């Protein structure tokens, strides 16, 4: 964690005080809970699973569609914690399968269901088929989980969101905002969520790609003009657990003082990663030059460019224009309350969205009627056109 923090130019872990203040409450609940984690083999999900495993819940069942990541998760747990939790089960299964409700009947009920499954890349908007899967995973799955929570008479239903859901500028962010709305609409009594920004070195992230490029002897590429708030896996997992187990249901947790989490540019992180491997950046003026230049022992070819891709906000925000902050007993976490919850008719409209059969303008129109002011910034370029 220290090196994750240092690599993104941060010096202090956040949410530490809140986590230690509430750890005994969290422990007490967890030891009595049967828990189901969806998307638990991903970056944030697996971090939450690791923490929960050590707190010895009555049952910990982890579901994900990625069997390799599930196998890795089990290896990591067996190599660190060992065999603390008795009823620990990982399942490689699609929760949207027509027979999936049987899972609750056969393995449930669950006191707590946490969802970390997602299609999270803005680049996944570029074709209607991936976009369809994004809507299924991010929204239809949420509806399904509200039903599973009802079948289980669950006390807690949590689904992770993103800062991109606040005043969304792309369909991915909008789909996560619609996910939140679906959760609140169908399970308001027990549902909660959390929005935060980039988890440093998480799966599929540009930061993780820096390591992958170096290991593959390939150049590093990053946008020049973009700075981000990076948090660690542990911080993200703790924020989710504090919201799910301590905060009031019906709220969305956000970091209290994002300003305290210093903004760091991708180029600075790339430089830090290179430095940790004994290199300095060799600045190239084109992708072609970076691909073809001869490697030296001390310098690594880098192509840093001005960003011009669609759906990216030049800044990060956690709260939408029409949202309010409520009372929070946390030191470093704010809670968004009094959320606008659409009625069943609006949710039906959301679930009707079918990118394979609808033009993008119609989808944007439907979303606009539910998230007023939704504006999709279309620049005609996406990250698949970048190295
Ligand atoms: N990583 C970040 O920087 C970050 C920051 C803020 C918010 N978030 C949000 O957190 C969520 C998870 O992010 P992550 O970095 O852990 O992503 P990830 O890709 O590492 O994990 C997602 C997991 O969900 C699984 N999954 C996908 N579809 C599924 C399905 N239908 N059923 C079961 N499992 C399925 C994947 O196999 C994967 O293991 C996303 O919604 C993302 O928007 C992430």
PDB file of N, CA and C and ligand atoms in Angstrom, residues 38-45 63-66 69 93-96 116-120 133 137 141 160-163 172 176 196-200 202-203, ligand 1:
ATOM      1  N   UNK A  38     -20.744 -10.140  -5.580  1.00  0.00           N
ATOM      2  CA  UNK A  38     -20.838 -10.276  -7.034  1.00  0.00           C
ATOM      3  C   UNK A  38     -19.689  -9.469  -7.644  1.00  0.00           C
ATOM      4  N   UNK A  39     -19.027 -10.023  -8.643  1.00  0.00           N
ATOM      5  CA  UNK A  39     -17.882  -9.328  -9.231  1.00  0.00           C
ATOM      6  C   UNK A  39     -16.711  -9.324  -8.252  1.00  0.00           C
ATOM      7  N   UNK A  40     -16.658 -10.352  -7.405  1.00  0.00           N
ATOM      8  CA  UNK A  40     -15.685 -10.383  -6.313  1.00  0.00           C
ATOM      9  C   UNK A  40     -14.275 -10.748  -6.725  1.00  0.00           C
ATOM     10  N   UNK A  41     -14.074 -11.055  -8.016  1.00  0.00           N
ATOM     11  CA  UNK A  41     -12.711 -11.365  -8.451  1.00  0.00           C
ATOM     12  C   UNK A  41     -12.039 -10.140  -9.078  1.00  0.00           C
ATOM     13  N   UNK A  42     -12.772  -9.022  -9.167  1.00  0.00           N
ATOM     14  CA  UNK A  42     -12.204  -7.812  -9.770  1.00  0.00           C
ATOM     15  C   UNK A  42     -11.317  -7.067  -8.775  1.00  0.00           C
ATOM     16  N   UNK A  43     -10.833  -5.900  -9.186  1.00  0.00           N
ATOM     17  CA  UNK A  43      -9.883  -5.146  -8.349  1.00  0.00           C
ATOM     18  C   UNK A  43     -10.480  -4.781  -6.996  1.00  0.00           C
ATOM     19  N   UNK A  44     -11.618  -4.087  -7.003  1.00  0.00           N
ATOM     20  CA  UNK A  44     -12.188  -3.617  -5.737  1.00  0.00           C
ATOM     21  C   UNK A  44     -12.868  -4.781  -5.017  1.00  0.00           C
ATOM     22  N   UNK A  45     -13.633  -5.599  -5.778  1.00  0.00           N
ATOM     23  CA  UNK A  45     -14.337  -6.732  -5.184  1.00  0.00           C
ATOM     24  C   UNK A  45     -13.385  -7.658  -4.448  1.00  0.00           C
ATOM     25  N   UNK A  63     -19.019 -14.584  -6.415  1.00  0.00           N
ATOM     26  CA  UNK A  63     -19.459 -14.932  -7.761  1.00  0.00           C
ATOM     27  C   UNK A  63     -18.818 -13.974  -8.772  1.00  0.00           C
ATOM     28  N   UNK A  64     -18.308 -14.509  -9.852  1.00  0.00           N
ATOM     29  CA  UNK A  64     -17.708 -13.666 -10.887  1.00  0.00           C
ATOM     30  C   UNK A  64     -17.763 -14.456 -12.202  1.00  0.00           C
ATOM     31  N   UNK A  65     -17.737 -13.749 -13.340  1.00  0.00           N
ATOM     32  CA  UNK A  65     -17.735 -14.486 -14.614  1.00  0.00           C
ATOM     33  C   UNK A  65     -16.313 -14.807 -15.084  1.00  0.00           C
ATOM     34  N   UNK A  66     -15.306 -14.310 -14.361  1.00  0.00           N
ATOM     35  CA  UNK A  66     -13.922 -14.517 -14.797  1.00  0.00           C
ATOM     36  C   UNK A  66     -13.266 -15.632 -13.973  1.00  0.00           C
ATOM     37  N   UNK A  69      -9.505 -15.049 -12.780  1.00  0.00           N
ATOM     38  CA  UNK A  69      -9.359 -14.122 -11.644  1.00  0.00           C
ATOM     39  C   UNK A  69      -9.839 -14.769 -10.357  1.00  0.00           C
ATOM     40  N   UNK A  93     -19.931 -17.892 -12.572  1.00  0.00           N
ATOM     41  CA  UNK A  93     -21.309 -18.029 -13.051  1.00  0.00           C
ATOM     42  C   UNK A  93     -21.845 -16.652 -13.425  1.00  0.00           C
ATOM     43  N   UNK A  94     -22.680 -16.607 -14.468  1.00  0.00           N
ATOM     44  CA  UNK A  94     -23.277 -15.344 -14.882  1.00  0.00           C
ATOM     45  C   UNK A  94     -24.594 -15.147 -14.143  1.00  0.00           C
ATOM     46  N   UNK A  95     -24.653 -14.142 -13.271  1.00  0.00           N
ATOM     47  CA  UNK A  95     -25.877 -13.942 -12.487  1.00  0.00           C
ATOM     48  C   UNK A  95     -27.081 -13.546 -13.342  1.00  0.00           C
ATOM     49  N   UNK A  96     -26.852 -13.251 -14.613  1.00  0.00           N
ATOM     50  CA  UNK A  96     -27.975 -12.904 -15.485  1.00  0.00           C
ATOM     51  C   UNK A  96     -28.496 -14.127 -16.256  1.00  0.00           C
ATOM     52  N   UNK A 116     -19.806  -5.646  -7.161  1.00  0.00           N
ATOM     53  CA  UNK A 116     -18.657  -4.936  -7.752  1.00  0.00           C
ATOM     54  C   UNK A 116     -18.502  -5.266  -9.230  1.00  0.00           C
ATOM     55  N   UNK A 117     -19.500  -5.976  -9.777  1.00  0.00           N
ATOM     56  CA  UNK A 117     -19.428  -6.347 -11.200  1.00  0.00           C
ATOM     57  C   UNK A 117     -19.714  -5.119 -12.045  1.00  0.00           C
ATOM     58  N   UNK A 118     -18.990  -4.965 -13.122  1.00  0.00           N
ATOM     59  CA  UNK A 118     -19.235  -3.789 -13.948  1.00  0.00           C
ATOM     60  C   UNK A 118     -18.583  -3.913 -15.307  1.00  0.00           C
ATOM     61  N   UNK A 119     -19.149  -3.157 -16.242  1.00  0.00           N
ATOM     62  CA  UNK A 119     -18.421  -2.822 -17.471  1.00  0.00           C
ATOM     63  C   UNK A 119     -18.072  -1.363 -17.259  1.00  0.00           C
ATOM     64  N   UNK A 120     -16.786  -1.066 -17.082  1.00  0.00           N
ATOM     65  CA  UNK A 120     -16.397   0.225 -16.486  1.00  0.00           C
ATOM     66  C   UNK A 120     -15.626   1.158 -17.408  1.00  0.00           C
ATOM     67  N   UNK A 133     -24.041  -4.931 -23.386  1.00  0.00           N
ATOM     68  CA  UNK A 133     -23.527  -5.664 -22.224  1.00  0.00           C
ATOM     69  C   UNK A 133     -23.284  -4.713 -21.046  1.00  0.00           C
ATOM     70  N   UNK A 137     -24.982  -5.412 -17.546  1.00  0.00           N
ATOM     71  CA  UNK A 137     -24.165  -5.623 -16.341  1.00  0.00           C
ATOM     72  C   UNK A 137     -24.406  -4.525 -15.313  1.00  0.00           C
ATOM     73  N   UNK A 141     -28.447  -6.164 -14.031  1.00  0.00           N
ATOM     74  CA  UNK A 141     -27.932  -6.966 -12.916  1.00  0.00           C
ATOM     75  C   UNK A 141     -28.343  -6.345 -11.573  1.00  0.00           C
ATOM     76  N   UNK A 160     -21.263  -0.771  -5.906  1.00  0.00           N
ATOM     77  CA  UNK A 160     -20.285   0.308  -6.063  1.00  0.00           C
ATOM     78  C   UNK A 160     -20.612   1.153  -7.299  1.00  0.00           C
ATOM     79  N   UNK A 161     -20.450   2.474  -7.137  1.00  0.00           N
ATOM     80  CA  UNK A 161     -20.657   3.378  -8.276  1.00  0.00           C
ATOM     81  C   UNK A 161     -19.323   4.030  -8.632  1.00  0.00           C
ATOM     82  N   UNK A 162     -19.372   5.182  -9.228  1.00  0.00           N
ATOM     83  CA  UNK A 162     -18.152   5.855  -9.673  1.00  0.00           C
ATOM     84  C   UNK A 162     -18.372   7.372  -9.677  1.00  0.00           C
ATOM     85  N   UNK A 163     -17.293   8.129  -9.601  1.00  0.00           N
ATOM     86  CA  UNK A 163     -17.440   9.596  -9.709  1.00  0.00           C
ATOM     87  C   UNK A 163     -18.066   9.970 -11.059  1.00  0.00           C
ATOM     88  N   UNK A 172     -21.213   5.402 -20.022  1.00  0.00           N
ATOM     89  CA  UNK A 172     -20.774   4.551 -18.913  1.00  0.00           C
ATOM     90  C   UNK A 172     -21.182   5.191 -17.573  1.00  0.00           C
ATOM     91  N   UNK A 176     -24.052   3.948 -14.685  1.00  0.00           N
ATOM     92  CA  UNK A 176     -23.822   3.759 -13.246  1.00  0.00           C
ATOM     93  C   UNK A 176     -24.804   4.628 -12.431  1.00  0.00           C
ATOM     94  N   UNK A 196     -16.379   7.097  -6.035  1.00  0.00           N
ATOM     95  CA  UNK A 196     -15.019   7.593  -5.816  1.00  0.00           C
ATOM     96  C   UNK A 196     -14.301   7.571  -7.154  1.00  0.00           C
ATOM     97  N   UNK A 197     -13.067   8.055  -7.143  1.00  0.00           N
ATOM     98  CA  UNK A 197     -12.365   8.197  -8.415  1.00  0.00           C
ATOM     99  C   UNK A 197     -11.456   7.013  -8.643  1.00  0.00           C
ATOM    100  N   UNK A 198     -10.357   7.251  -9.264  1.00  0.00           N
ATOM    101  CA  UNK A 198      -9.521   6.162  -9.782  1.00  0.00           C
ATOM    102  C   UNK A 198      -8.796   5.358  -8.720  1.00  0.00           C
ATOM    103  N   UNK A 199      -8.969   4.044  -8.799  1.00  0.00           N
ATOM    104  CA  UNK A 199      -8.213   3.165  -7.910  1.00  0.00           C
ATOM    105  C   UNK A 199      -6.881   2.877  -8.611  1.00  0.00           C
ATOM    106  N   UNK A 200      -5.802   3.303  -7.956  1.00  0.00           N
ATOM    107  CA  UNK A 200      -4.490   3.226  -8.597  1.00  0.00           C
ATOM    108  C   UNK A 200      -4.116   1.781  -8.916  1.00  0.00           C
ATOM    109  N   UNK A 202      -5.563  -0.429 -10.694  1.00  0.00           N
ATOM    110  CA  UNK A 202      -6.638  -1.428 -10.759  1.00  0.00           C
ATOM    111  C   UNK A 202      -6.668  -2.053 -12.156  1.00  0.00           C
ATOM    112  N   UNK A 203      -7.390  -3.187 -12.273  1.00  0.00           N
ATOM    113  CA  UNK A 203      -7.453  -3.909 -13.558  1.00  0.00           C
ATOM    114  C   UNK A 203      -7.858  -2.979 -14.704  1.00  0.00           C
TER     115      UNK A 203
HETATM  116  N1  LIG B   1     -11.093   0.845 -10.648  1.00  0.00           N
HETATM  117  C1  LIG B   1     -11.360   2.118 -10.488  1.00  0.00           C
HETATM  118  O1  LIG B   1     -10.537   2.978 -10.680  1.00  0.00           O
HETATM  119  C2  LIG B   1     -12.724   2.522 -10.036  1.00  0.00           C
HETATM  120  C3  LIG B   1     -12.927   3.803  -9.491  1.00  0.00           C
HETATM  121  C4  LIG B   1     -14.201   4.177  -9.092  1.00  0.00           C
HETATM  122  C5  LIG B   1     -15.249   3.315  -9.271  1.00  0.00           C
HETATM  123  N2  LIG B   1     -15.015   2.077  -9.815  1.00  0.00           N
HETATM  124  C6  LIG B   1     -16.148   1.202 -10.058  1.00  0.00           C
HETATM  125  O2  LIG B   1     -15.998  -0.004  -9.345  1.00  0.00           O
HETATM  126  C7  LIG B   1     -16.492  -1.079 -10.103  1.00  0.00           C
HETATM  127  C8  LIG B   1     -15.496  -2.211 -10.149  1.00  0.00           C
HETATM  128  O3  LIG B   1     -14.267  -1.730 -10.603  1.00  0.00           O
HETATM  129  P1  LIG B   1     -12.991  -2.674 -10.634  1.00  0.00           P
HETATM  130  O4  LIG B   1     -11.828  -1.790 -10.897  1.00  0.00           O
HETATM  131  O5  LIG B   1     -12.976  -3.556  -9.465  1.00  0.00           O
HETATM  132  O6  LIG B   1     -13.319  -3.486 -11.952  1.00  0.00           O
HETATM  133  P2  LIG B   1     -12.807  -4.936 -12.401  1.00  0.00           P
HETATM  134  O7  LIG B   1     -12.996  -5.002 -13.861  1.00  0.00           O
HETATM  135  O8  LIG B   1     -11.478  -5.237 -11.820  1.00  0.00           O
HETATM  136  O9  LIG B   1     -13.863  -5.891 -11.689  1.00  0.00           O
HETATM  137  C9  LIG B   1     -15.148  -6.133 -12.175  1.00  0.00           C
HETATM  138  C10 LIG B   1     -15.415  -7.604 -11.992  1.00  0.00           C
HETATM  139  O10 LIG B   1     -16.761  -7.850 -12.365  1.00  0.00           O
HETATM  140  C11 LIG B   1     -16.801  -9.064 -13.063  1.00  0.00           C
HETATM  141  N3  LIG B   1     -18.026  -9.090 -13.867  1.00  0.00           N
HETATM  142  C12 LIG B   1     -18.316  -8.398 -14.990  1.00  0.00           C
HETATM  143  N4  LIG B   1     -19.546  -8.702 -15.416  1.00  0.00           N
HETATM  144  C13 LIG B   1     -20.038  -9.598 -14.540  1.00  0.00           C
HETATM  145  C14 LIG B   1     -21.267 -10.283 -14.438  1.00  0.00           C
HETATM  146  N5  LIG B   1     -22.239 -10.128 -15.331  1.00  0.00           N
HETATM  147  N6  LIG B   1     -21.428 -11.133 -13.413  1.00  0.00           N
HETATM  148  C15 LIG B   1     -20.446 -11.332 -12.491  1.00  0.00           C
HETATM  149  N7  LIG B   1     -19.264 -10.701 -12.534  1.00  0.00           N
HETATM  150  C16 LIG B   1     -19.072  -9.855 -13.550  1.00  0.00           C
HETATM  151  C17 LIG B   1     -15.524  -9.079 -13.886  1.00  0.00           C
HETATM  152  O11 LIG B   1     -15.194 -10.383 -14.293  1.00  0.00           O
HETATM  153  C18 LIG B   1     -14.524  -8.472 -12.905  1.00  0.00           C
HETATM  154  O12 LIG B   1     -13.881  -9.462 -12.145  1.00  0.00           O
HETATM  155  C19 LIG B   1     -16.866  -0.480 -11.461  1.00  0.00           C
HETATM  156  O13 LIG B   1     -18.241  -0.246 -11.440  1.00  0.00           O
HETATM  157  C20 LIG B   1     -16.168   0.802 -11.524  1.00  0.00           C
HETATM  158  O14 LIG B   1     -16.875   1.776 -12.270  1.00  0.00           O
HETATM  159  C21 LIG B   1     -13.784   1.672 -10.182  1.00  0.00           C
END
